[in-house]
Structures are given as structure tokens and as C-alpha cells.
Amino acid sequence: MDHIRNFCIIAHIDHGKSTLADRLLEYTKTIQVTEGQMLDDMDLERERGITIKSHAIQMEYMYKGAGKRNQNQEDLNSGEREHARTESIGEKYILNLIDTPGHVDFSYEVSRSIAACEGALLVVDATQGVQAQTISNLYLAIDNNLEIIPVINKIDMPSAMPDEVEDEIVELIGCDRSEILRASGKTGEGVEDILNAVVERIPHPVGDEKAPLQALIFDSVFNSFRGIIAYFKITNGTIRQGDKVKFFNTGQEYVADEVGVLKMDMIPRKELQTGEVGYIISGIKNAKEVKVGDTITHVATPCEKAIEGFQEVKPMVFAGVYPIDPVDYENLRASLEKLQLNDASLTFTPETSIALGFGFRCGFLGLLHMEIVQERLDREFDMDVITTVPNVTYMCYTKQGEVKEVHNPSGLPDQTMIDHIEEPYIKASIITAADYIGPIMTLCLDKRGELIDQQYVSGNRVELRFMLPLGEIVIDFYDKLKSISKGYASFDYHIDGFRPSKLAKLDILLNGEPVDALSTLTHQDNAVTFGRRMCEKLKELIPRQQFDIAIQAAIGAKIIARETVKQVRKDVTAKCYGGDVSRKRKLLEKQKRGKKRMKQIGNVEVPQKAFLAVLKLD
């Protein structure tokens, strides 16, 4: 155990942690790096340049740091000299690295990685400085008592300002300047110092090898040949191949067909001991049997209690996901179950819609998460889906004193029954250059935000803290923030309870029929303008039919906006050259009756683009 170090890399999105991880793997000769970001193995991750899924990998490092430093010291006694000589040859250390995502939507992945580690590298970009997600992930790590090693990355860039960034880090975590390492993930500069710091500063795992087995599941993946593979870290005890194990919370029992360690591929081992990170394959076929955060123990000598410190993931944004072809409903269920294994933060329950048929109400951590899930369903499972307007959870209090949790506007009780509705609020932290304070404040105030405080992080950079309703930021807030700050502002948030709010259910009617998939809950002050904009947008997107289509926005029985998609008309009077006007009138009246009859039986197809357009109303 003394020679094991478990650590993760935490950073804001795009601060170069995956590139730095490549250099660490290359330096320790774990793998031959053939292309950038070896740990980001999903096409989607490489295309977007983001880490979506955290990855665990084991490295072996010959540490000879102490010897190098002690050789110059003349005043060592003979015992210390002997120790220095053995140190200079090098000792082998096992380093388990867990690479984590940096985007605010994937902070749950980060919290799981942190639970399996004793230390963290806090990577900060030398060109951008400390950003919002850096601070958020840092607090997560400090709450879990992790040893923090600050690293300034990208020091080879012409625009790097390591001294200013060093000031920010010192102010943020109160460390000595000498503790901050400088490195470049691109050139490999400073990588050896990082590895030495990991060995010297991060404590080794503690635990009792003789105690009953206790291993924390921090991730799982689905393999179509071998079933579900669970990744774990052993807190106490030892696990061997062929052991009978059980999962503490679900109570299910299995045989450990294979255990081993994670390099770029899975390497089987006969046994794994306390402090080690590895995987277990036991032929599990059902997704619901593996819960991230569960504890693995032996059937014969179980541990007394499960490992603590894991929260259930709480999705914040909900949207309906429906197959385009109703026949694909069961395939969509199977695809979502498999996807849930690789992404524990996705939740789903079946629901039906008048407009779209059978589908699922899915819970996501945020809008990027929703986009990624949609993209993965398309690429990995070949599923064509329609996604409805995203919304958040509301608490509805009825006049009878009941409390109802509402994920879907159609689940709202009748307006006359409602006493009041509460909506979730968030505490948002935005770090930006001082030049953009005005536009950002305007944006947040337009979204019904309240400024809590603002403080200068360093030099020209300001941290603004706002209370904002979550429902206002789920649609287009992040995109707008990036565009008004020219990409400089960084954003992070956490939930801060519910508050009463004046909300109204906005329905969209096509020819008098409500389309439940387009209904939204919105603030009463914004309802009229939002309704108007939606009607205008739908008028552009709904194709013309042979009859007039009335698009209306309504709150309860009150129509607040209307647009009409004009009918496509055939010139039935073309054959009447001159002659009496009553001939033309007769033909037009006949056409009018036909159009009226057509309107009664005709149905309006709402294209997929219309559902997506609501997300991007600006």
C-alpha cells in the first residue's frame, strides 16, 4: 500500500488535462501515444475537444526523487547516505490516474472520481487563469479531504502569464508559491516534477488488508460480450478471482469471474489488495443491478456497513424523448438502459404524449448532457428520436394542501386547484474580464436574476455571483453568455432550493388542438412575449397545407397570440375566360366547402425542427 497513489486531474473545460494525462502516460511508458487525448476514446469527445466520461488507468513509475535531492547535501550521516543511494536507483510506485470531465454538466462524474482518490492535480491554464469550474471542482476535492497539487499548464504558449495565474492560485487555496508546479502538456516540460510531487505529497491509501472486503464502485461500462464491468477501489480487504461476492445495497450475489487492473486495456490479475483500483467481471446482464456508489463485499464474511459519501445523482433538466417511428419504442428503451450504464447520471421513466405517442421522460444534468445523450443515441444505437422542450422540476402546492412534483407541464393540475408553484433556484458563479460586466449583468437581470456580490479575483478578472431561476438558464443562457463575453466568461452553478414564483402554463394550439409536447411553464411577465415568439417561429417552420392552420398561444382559456399559416390554393377560376361573375363565385364557393371539410379531417404534421426551434428562439 505504501507504494500506491490514487489521484485524479480536475480542471475547467479546455485547460489541457487530457493532453497532460497523455504526457504522464508517455513518460511512465504505460502506452505509446499515437494521437492526442488517448483517454478520450469516444469520437464525440475528440470532435468537441471535451471529456464526457471519466477514465481510470494505471501507471508504473520508478521514483528516484529523494536521492537526486540528497546527493548534494554533505552533512548526511551514513545511514541516510545508504538510503539516498538506494533511492537514486529508483523505487517502483503504482499510480492510478482518473481523468475527469471539466464541463459544469458533468460534475457528477467528477464527484465519483474524487471519492476514489486521495489526491488531485488542480490544473489551471496559464493563458486563462482560474475559472468557475476550477473553483467548483476544487471545493469538491477539499470537502473529500484530498491533497491538492496545483499545476499551471500551457506555459509554452506565447500568451501565457504564469506569474499572474500563480497569484490567483495562491489567493484561491492559500498555498506557498514553491508548491505550484509549472508544466506543458504539449511539450512535456515539468512532467517529471508532477510525478515526483504525486509520490511525495499525495498520501498512500489507508485500510486493513485483514478486514472483510469493502470496495467502492465508482463507475461501470457495458460490454456486449461480457456484460457489465464494474470499476472499483478497494478500501479494506482483498479480492481474488473466483471469490463469491455480493453488492451491499442491492443484495445481489455473484462469482468474480475475472478481476484485474486498468491499463489501456484490462489486465487480469489473480488478486487485488487494499488501496488498488481495478475492475470486476461477473456476467451481470441487468443494468439495474449495478449502482454506482455501491459497496462490493464477500458473501462469506460481509462487511458491517457500506462505504458512505455517495449522493444519488439529481437530474435538473427534463425532456421527453420519443422514437420517430412508434415501432422503435422497445429498442429505444434498450438503448437508454445500455447508455445509462456508461452514464449513471441519466434517468428515464416511460410517458405518453397525444402528439408523439409512447416515449420516455428523461432527466439530464444540463443542456450539454442532453445534447450528448441525443448524439450518442444516434451514433451508438442508430436511434432517430424527437426531443421535446426541456424543463425543470417544479413543486406545485394545491389548495387541499398537497404537494406535487411536476416534471412535465402536462402534469400540472387545473389552474383553479393550484395554490402556488415553487421553482428551483441556483447560485451561479460567473468569472469574466471586467470589460464584460455590463452585458453579463443585463443578461442575468433579464433572466430574473439577483446579484449577490461581485469581487475581483485578480487584476482585470471579476467573479459575479447571482441567484437565478434554473428554468431561465436551461434553454439558451450558456450560449448567450459565451457570445456576449466573446468566449471569456466561465460559468458554474449549484442548486439552492425552491422559491415561490408566478408561473403560468403556456399551451400551443394548432387548429384549436393543444400540442402537449410544445407546452411550457413560463413566468407570467414573460408569457405574452414568449407566446408571440413561439407562434412566429412555428409559422415559419410548419409547412403549408391545403387549409388554413391557426397557431395560437394560450394561458388557460385566454388566447394571448395568434399566427395563421395560409393555405395553398389552386386557381379554380383559371378556366373561366370572362363571362358572368356568378360562374366564378360558384366555383370559389365549392372550393371553400371542400377546404372546410378538409380542415375537419386534416391533421397538422409538426416537423422535428419545430421542437428544436423552441430551444433557440433568439
mmCIF file of C-alpha atoms in Angstrom, residues 452-588:
data_model
loop_
_atom_site.group_PDB
_atom_site.id
_atom_site.type_symbol
_atom_site.label_atom_id
_atom_site.label_comp_id
_atom_site.label_asym_id
_atom_site.label_seq_id
_atom_site.Cartn_x
_atom_site.Cartn_y
_atom_site.Cartn_z
ATOM 1 C CA ILE A 452 -25.477 38.516 -4.573
ATOM 2 C CA ASP A 453 -21.984 40.014 -4.774
ATOM 3 C CA GLN A 454 -19.048 40.701 -7.042
ATOM 4 C CA GLN A 455 -15.355 40.545 -6.249
ATOM 5 C CA TYR A 456 -12.136 40.923 -8.183
ATOM 6 C CA VAL A 457 -10.243 37.625 -8.488
ATOM 7 C CA SER A 458 -7.089 39.346 -9.710
ATOM 8 C CA GLY A 459 -6.140 42.213 -11.994
ATOM 9 C CA ASN A 460 -8.848 42.562 -14.598
ATOM 10 C CA ARG A 461 -10.930 39.477 -13.663
ATOM 11 C CA VAL A 462 -14.169 39.597 -11.688
ATOM 12 C CA GLU A 463 -16.316 36.922 -10.078
ATOM 13 C CA LEU A 464 -20.049 37.720 -10.185
ATOM 14 C CA ARG A 465 -22.414 35.697 -8.007
ATOM 15 C CA PHE A 466 -26.115 35.574 -8.890
ATOM 16 C CA MET A 467 -29.272 33.844 -7.711
ATOM 17 C CA LEU A 468 -31.093 32.696 -10.851
ATOM 18 C CA PRO A 469 -34.179 30.554 -11.559
ATOM 19 C CA LEU A 470 -32.967 27.290 -13.111
ATOM 20 C CA GLY A 471 -35.845 27.327 -15.614
ATOM 21 C CA GLU A 472 -34.430 30.514 -17.164
ATOM 22 C CA ILE A 473 -30.952 29.125 -17.800
ATOM 23 C CA VAL A 474 -31.812 25.714 -19.253
ATOM 24 C CA ILE A 475 -32.682 26.950 -22.698
ATOM 25 C CA ASP A 476 -30.125 29.372 -24.127
ATOM 26 C CA PHE A 477 -28.339 31.085 -21.255
ATOM 27 C CA TYR A 478 -24.939 29.416 -21.691
ATOM 28 C CA ASP A 479 -24.745 30.196 -25.436
ATOM 29 C CA LYS A 480 -25.673 33.834 -24.860
ATOM 30 C CA LEU A 481 -23.155 34.196 -22.033
ATOM 31 C CA LYS A 482 -20.366 32.891 -24.275
ATOM 32 C CA SER A 483 -21.305 35.170 -27.176
ATOM 33 C CA ILE A 484 -21.596 38.423 -25.180
ATOM 34 C CA SER A 485 -18.303 37.775 -23.388
ATOM 35 C CA LYS A 486 -16.559 36.686 -26.647
ATOM 36 C CA GLY A 487 -15.995 33.269 -25.081
ATOM 37 C CA TYR A 488 -14.188 34.574 -21.983
ATOM 38 C CA ALA A 489 -16.810 34.131 -19.259
ATOM 39 C CA SER A 490 -16.833 30.844 -17.379
ATOM 40 C CA PHE A 491 -19.944 29.633 -15.626
ATOM 41 C CA ASP A 492 -20.655 27.266 -12.765
ATOM 42 C CA TYR A 493 -23.694 26.714 -10.572
ATOM 43 C CA HIS A 494 -25.223 24.621 -7.818
ATOM 44 C CA ILE A 495 -28.834 24.210 -6.733
ATOM 45 C CA ASP A 496 -30.024 26.370 -3.868
ATOM 46 C CA GLY A 497 -33.546 25.205 -3.017
ATOM 47 C CA PHE A 498 -37.013 26.233 -4.218
ATOM 48 C CA ARG A 499 -38.803 29.589 -4.121
ATOM 49 C CA PRO A 500 -42.451 30.568 -4.797
ATOM 50 C CA SER A 501 -42.904 32.043 -8.244
ATOM 51 C CA LYS A 502 -45.688 33.382 -10.512
ATOM 52 C CA LEU A 503 -45.667 30.752 -13.217
ATOM 53 C CA ALA A 504 -48.179 30.146 -15.982
ATOM 54 C CA LYS A 505 -48.651 27.138 -18.251
ATOM 55 C CA LEU A 506 -48.354 28.236 -21.868
ATOM 56 C CA ASP A 507 -50.144 25.957 -24.353
ATOM 57 C CA ILE A 508 -49.651 25.951 -28.106
ATOM 58 C CA LEU A 509 -52.791 25.125 -30.092
ATOM 59 C CA LEU A 510 -52.813 24.070 -33.752
ATOM 60 C CA ASN A 511 -56.327 24.471 -35.192
ATOM 61 C CA GLY A 512 -57.673 24.520 -31.644
ATOM 62 C CA GLU A 513 -55.918 21.254 -30.635
ATOM 63 C CA PRO A 514 -53.223 21.581 -27.918
ATOM 64 C CA VAL A 515 -49.810 20.100 -28.791
ATOM 65 C CA ASP A 516 -48.675 18.830 -25.386
ATOM 66 C CA ALA A 517 -45.062 18.420 -26.490
ATOM 67 C CA LEU A 518 -44.770 22.182 -27.092
ATOM 68 C CA SER A 519 -46.380 23.364 -23.841
ATOM 69 C CA THR A 520 -44.065 25.077 -21.346
ATOM 70 C CA LEU A 521 -44.162 26.601 -17.892
ATOM 71 C CA THR A 522 -43.014 30.190 -18.000
ATOM 72 C CA HIS A 523 -43.075 33.269 -15.781
ATOM 73 C CA GLN A 524 -46.268 35.334 -16.146
ATOM 74 C CA ASP A 525 -44.322 38.504 -17.028
ATOM 75 C CA ASN A 526 -42.608 36.746 -19.971
ATOM 76 C CA ALA A 527 -45.595 34.665 -21.121
ATOM 77 C CA VAL A 528 -47.031 37.056 -23.740
ATOM 78 C CA THR A 529 -43.721 37.823 -25.489
ATOM 79 C CA PHE A 530 -42.656 34.162 -25.308
ATOM 80 C CA GLY A 531 -46.020 33.033 -26.736
ATOM 81 C CA ARG A 532 -45.754 35.547 -29.592
ATOM 82 C CA ARG A 533 -42.232 34.483 -30.463
ATOM 83 C CA MET A 534 -43.205 30.815 -30.431
ATOM 84 C CA CYS A 535 -46.161 31.419 -32.767
ATOM 85 C CA GLU A 536 -43.983 33.409 -35.176
ATOM 86 C CA LYS A 537 -41.310 30.724 -35.183
ATOM 87 C CA LEU A 538 -43.809 27.913 -35.759
ATOM 88 C CA LYS A 539 -45.379 29.860 -38.625
ATOM 89 C CA GLU A 540 -42.008 29.757 -40.403
ATOM 90 C CA LEU A 541 -41.489 26.044 -39.753
ATOM 91 C CA ILE A 542 -44.857 24.378 -40.244
ATOM 92 C CA PRO A 543 -45.339 23.535 -43.937
ATOM 93 C CA ARG A 544 -48.404 24.972 -45.696
ATOM 94 C CA GLN A 545 -51.353 22.625 -46.143
ATOM 95 C CA GLN A 546 -54.443 22.862 -48.345
ATOM 96 C CA PHE A 547 -56.271 24.575 -45.485
ATOM 97 C CA ASP A 548 -55.520 27.441 -43.102
ATOM 98 C CA ILE A 549 -53.641 26.436 -39.939
ATOM 99 C CA ALA A 550 -54.279 28.613 -36.880
ATOM 100 C CA ILE A 551 -51.323 28.667 -34.458
ATOM 101 C CA GLN A 552 -52.349 30.040 -31.068
ATOM 102 C CA ALA A 553 -50.612 30.523 -27.731
ATOM 103 C CA ALA A 554 -52.952 30.272 -24.745
ATOM 104 C CA ILE A 555 -52.794 30.540 -20.958
ATOM 105 C CA GLY A 556 -55.774 28.573 -19.678
ATOM 106 C CA ALA A 557 -58.738 29.672 -21.832
ATOM 107 C CA LYS A 558 -57.194 33.039 -22.766
ATOM 108 C CA ILE A 559 -55.546 33.279 -26.215
ATOM 109 C CA ILE A 560 -52.528 35.592 -25.994
ATOM 110 C CA ALA A 561 -51.055 35.294 -29.505
ATOM 111 C CA ARG A 562 -52.054 34.018 -32.934
ATOM 112 C CA GLU A 563 -50.478 33.431 -36.330
ATOM 113 C CA THR A 564 -52.002 31.787 -39.414
ATOM 114 C CA VAL A 565 -50.236 29.562 -41.925
ATOM 115 C CA LYS A 566 -52.064 30.406 -45.150
ATOM 116 C CA GLN A 567 -53.483 27.574 -47.233
ATOM 117 C CA VAL A 568 -52.076 26.511 -50.586
ATOM 118 C CA ARG A 569 -54.747 27.416 -53.136
ATOM 119 C CA LYS A 570 -55.367 26.159 -56.597
ATOM 120 C CA ASP A 571 -56.680 28.736 -59.059
ATOM 121 C CA VAL A 572 -60.039 27.090 -59.774
ATOM 122 C CA THR A 573 -61.260 30.087 -61.796
ATOM 123 C CA ALA A 574 -58.455 29.800 -64.351
ATOM 124 C CA LYS A 575 -60.750 28.119 -66.887
ATOM 125 C CA CYS A 576 -63.339 30.945 -66.770
ATOM 126 C CA TYR A 577 -62.407 33.395 -69.510
ATOM 127 C CA GLY A 578 -64.690 36.370 -68.989
ATOM 128 C CA GLY A 579 -68.410 35.532 -68.744
ATOM 129 C CA ASP A 580 -70.662 36.174 -65.779
ATOM 130 C CA VAL A 581 -69.045 36.650 -62.322
ATOM 131 C CA SER A 582 -71.540 34.215 -60.764
ATOM 132 C CA ARG A 583 -69.750 31.317 -62.532
ATOM 133 C CA LYS A 584 -66.521 32.227 -60.715
ATOM 134 C CA ARG A 585 -68.394 32.738 -57.456
ATOM 135 C CA LYS A 586 -69.953 29.261 -57.747
ATOM 136 C CA LEU A 587 -66.547 27.592 -58.258
ATOM 137 C CA LEU A 588 -64.979 29.512 -55.346
#
